[in-house]
């Protein structure tokens, strides 16, 4: 899909989280990452929500198609130099979710997963998610960032709420029943400040 939105966010980005003392890096996916992503898509905690546990060649074609779609940017998130998360950052106006609410032209959205199971349940998701939201809100025209997690994914819904997202409504998407959630700029800025001051 071709996007006519001219704004382009630049990667890689690096952030030193003052609370967890971690170096967080986000870089763009390349075709060289297919094997890594393919292995993550076969993790037990990923399969139910992403449904991309495909044979390698079929998954490679999926990634190639997504890399060619300029309404979104595919990212690898790293902690202290170790790849451990996958992110799809997109413009709502050119995405299917734009059919489900009255969007603003500069609304952005996110999909994400943590790959290696050893990174689960340790709170890494909070600095990771807050940092990428901070970066996305650097687009001054963006007033809102949206997510639509699977309605069954209670853990991620809790994480999104804690980071400033508000549930709006359930949406019947082609691949899931999602919970549409909004994060408004002002709410996020308060949560970001709370995190930076260790009051989260």
Coordinates of C-alpha atoms in Angstrom, one line a residue:
X1 CA 0.0 0.0 0.0
X2 CA 1.3 3.4 -0.9
X3 CA 0.9 6.2 1.6
X4 CA 0.7 9.8 0.5
X5 CA 1.6 11.0 4.0
X6 CA 5.0 12.7 3.6
X7 CA 6.2 12.5 7.2
X8 CA 8.9 10.0 7.8
X9 CA 10.2 9.1 11.2
X10 CA 13.8 8.2 11.3
X11 CA 15.5 5.1 12.8
X12 CA 17.5 3.8 14.5
X13 CA 16.8 5.5 17.7
X14 CA 18.5 4.9 21.0
X15 CA 17.4 5.8 24.5
X16 CA 18.9 5.2 27.9
X17 CA 16.1 4.4 30.3
X18 CA 16.9 6.1 33.6
X19 CA 14.7 3.8 35.7
X20 CA 15.7 0.3 34.5
X21 CA 19.2 1.4 33.5
X22 CA 18.7 -0.1 30.0
X23 CA 19.9 1.0 26.5
X24 CA 16.8 0.7 24.3
X25 CA 17.3 0.7 20.5
X26 CA 14.8 0.5 17.7
X27 CA 16.0 -0.2 14.2
X28 CA 14.2 -0.9 10.9
X29 CA 13.7 -4.5 9.9
X30 CA 15.6 -5.8 6.9
X31 CA 15.1 -9.0 5.0
X32 CA 18.1 -10.4 6.9
X33 CA 15.8 -10.4 10.0
X34 CA 13.4 -12.9 8.5
X35 CA 14.9 -16.0 10.3
X36 CA 14.8 -14.2 13.7
X37 CA 11.2 -13.0 13.2
X38 CA 10.1 -16.4 11.9
X39 CA 11.4 -18.1 15.1
X40 CA 9.5 -15.5 17.2
X41 CA 6.3 -16.2 15.3
X42 CA 6.6 -19.8 16.5
X43 CA 6.8 -19.0 20.2
X44 CA 3.9 -20.4 22.1
X45 CA 3.0 -17.0 23.6
X46 CA 3.0 -15.3 20.1
X47 CA 1.0 -17.9 18.0
X48 CA -2.5 -17.3 19.4
X49 CA -2.4 -13.5 18.7
X50 CA -0.3 -13.2 15.5
X51 CA -1.3 -16.4 13.7
X52 CA 1.9 -16.2 11.6
X53 CA 3.5 -19.6 12.5
X54 CA 3.9 -20.2 8.8
X55 CA 6.5 -22.2 6.8
X56 CA 9.7 -20.2 6.3
X57 CA 9.2 -19.3 2.6
X58 CA 5.6 -18.3 3.1
X59 CA 6.6 -16.1 6.1
X60 CA 9.4 -14.5 4.1
X61 CA 7.0 -13.5 1.4
X62 CA 4.8 -11.9 4.1
X63 CA 7.7 -9.9 5.4
X64 CA 8.7 -8.8 1.9
X65 CA 5.2 -7.6 1.3
X66 CA 5.1 -5.7 4.6
X67 CA 8.5 -4.1 3.9
X68 CA 7.2 -2.8 0.6
X69 CA 4.1 -1.2 2.2
X70 CA 5.2 2.3 3.1
X71 CA 2.2 3.1 5.3
X72 CA 4.1 1.2 8.0
X73 CA 7.6 0.8 9.4
X74 CA 8.7 -2.5 10.8
X75 CA 11.1 -2.4 13.7
X76 CA 13.3 -4.6 15.9
X77 CA 13.5 -3.5 19.5
X78 CA 16.7 -4.2 21.4
X79 CA 17.7 -4.1 25.0
X80 CA 21.4 -3.6 25.6
X81 CA 22.1 -4.7 22.0
X82 CA 20.0 -7.9 22.1
X83 CA 17.1 -8.1 19.7
X84 CA 13.9 -9.1 21.7
X85 CA 10.9 -7.4 20.3
X86 CA 9.1 -6.7 17.0
X87 CA 7.0 -3.5 16.2
X88 CA 4.8 -2.4 13.4
X89 CA 4.4 1.4 13.4
X90 CA 1.8 2.7 11.0
X91 CA -0.4 5.6 9.8
X92 CA -4.0 4.9 10.6
X93 CA -5.3 6.7 7.5
X94 CA -3.9 4.0 5.2
X95 CA -4.6 1.1 7.5
X96 CA -7.7 -1.2 7.8
X97 CA -8.4 0.2 11.3
X98 CA -9.2 3.5 9.7
X99 CA -12.5 2.0 8.7
X100 CA -13.6 1.6 12.3
X101 CA -13.5 5.1 13.7
X102 CA -13.3 8.7 12.7
X103 CA -9.6 9.2 12.6
X104 CA -7.4 12.3 12.3
X105 CA -5.0 12.4 9.4
X106 CA -2.0 12.2 11.7
X107 CA -3.2 9.4 14.0
X108 CA -0.6 6.6 14.3
X109 CA -0.9 3.0 15.4
X110 CA 1.2 0.2 16.8
X111 CA 1.4 -3.6 16.8
X112 CA 4.1 -5.3 19.0
X113 CA 5.4 -8.5 20.4
X114 CA 8.1 -9.7 22.7
X115 CA 9.9 -12.6 21.1
X116 CA 12.2 -14.6 23.4
X117 CA 10.2 -15.9 26.3
X118 CA 13.0 -15.0 28.8
X119 CA 12.0 -11.4 28.4
X120 CA 8.4 -12.0 29.5
X121 CA 7.0 -11.0 32.8
X122 CA 9.9 -8.8 33.9
X123 CA 8.5 -5.3 33.2
X124 CA 10.6 -4.6 30.1
X125 CA 7.5 -3.8 28.1
X126 CA 6.9 -0.5 30.0
X127 CA 10.1 1.3 29.1
X128 CA 10.0 -0.2 25.6
X129 CA 6.4 1.0 24.9
X130 CA 6.7 4.4 26.6
X131 CA 9.9 5.1 24.7
X132 CA 8.5 4.3 21.2
X133 CA 5.4 6.3 22.1
X134 CA 7.6 9.3 23.0
X135 CA 9.3 9.0 19.7
X136 CA 6.0 8.8 17.7
X137 CA 4.7 11.8 19.5
X138 CA 7.7 13.8 18.2
X139 CA 5.5 14.2 15.1
X140 CA 3.9 17.4 16.3
X141 CA 0.7 16.9 14.3
X142 CA 0.0 13.6 16.0
X143 CA -2.5 14.0 18.8
X144 CA -3.4 10.4 19.2
X145 CA -1.8 6.9 19.0
X146 CA -4.1 3.9 18.7
X147 CA -3.7 0.1 19.4
X148 CA -6.2 -2.7 18.8
X149 CA -5.0 -5.7 20.8
X150 CA -6.9 -9.0 20.7
X151 CA -9.7 -8.8 23.1
X152 CA -8.4 -12.0 24.8
X153 CA -5.0 -10.6 25.4
X154 CA -5.7 -9.3 28.9
X155 CA -2.0 -8.8 29.8
X156 CA -1.3 -6.4 26.9
X157 CA -4.6 -4.6 27.5
X158 CA -3.4 -4.0 31.1
X159 CA 0.0 -2.8 29.9
X160 CA -1.7 -0.4 27.4
X161 CA -3.9 1.1 30.1
X162 CA -1.0 1.6 32.4
X163 CA 0.9 3.5 29.7
X164 CA -2.0 5.9 29.0
X165 CA -4.4 4.1 26.6
X166 CA -8.1 4.3 27.1
X167 CA -10.5 1.5 25.8
X168 CA -12.9 2.8 23.2
X169 CA -14.8 -0.1 21.8
X170 CA -14.5 -3.7 20.5
X171 CA -13.9 -3.9 16.7
X172 CA -14.4 -7.0 14.5
X173 CA -11.2 -7.0 12.4
X174 CA -10.5 -9.4 9.6
X175 CA -8.2 -11.5 11.8
X176 CA -9.5 -11.0 15.3
X177 CA -11.9 -9.2 17.7
X178 CA -9.8 -6.3 18.8
X179 CA -10.2 -3.7 21.6
X180 CA -9.7 -0.2 20.0
X181 CA -7.7 1.9 22.5
X182 CA -6.6 5.6 22.2
X183 CA -3.6 7.3 23.8
X184 CA -4.0 11.0 23.7
X185 CA -0.9 13.2 23.7
X186 CA -1.7 14.9 27.0
X187 CA -2.3 11.7 28.9
X188 CA 0.8 10.2 27.5
X189 CA 2.9 13.1 28.6
X190 CA 1.8 12.7 32.1
X191 CA 2.5 9.0 32.1
X192 CA 6.0 9.6 30.6
X193 CA 6.8 12.1 33.3
X194 CA 5.6 9.7 36.0
X195 CA 7.9 7.0 34.6
X196 CA 10.9 9.4 34.4
X197 CA 10.3 10.4 38.0
X198 CA 9.9 6.8 39.2
X199 CA 6.2 7.4 40.1
X200 CA 4.7 5.1 37.5

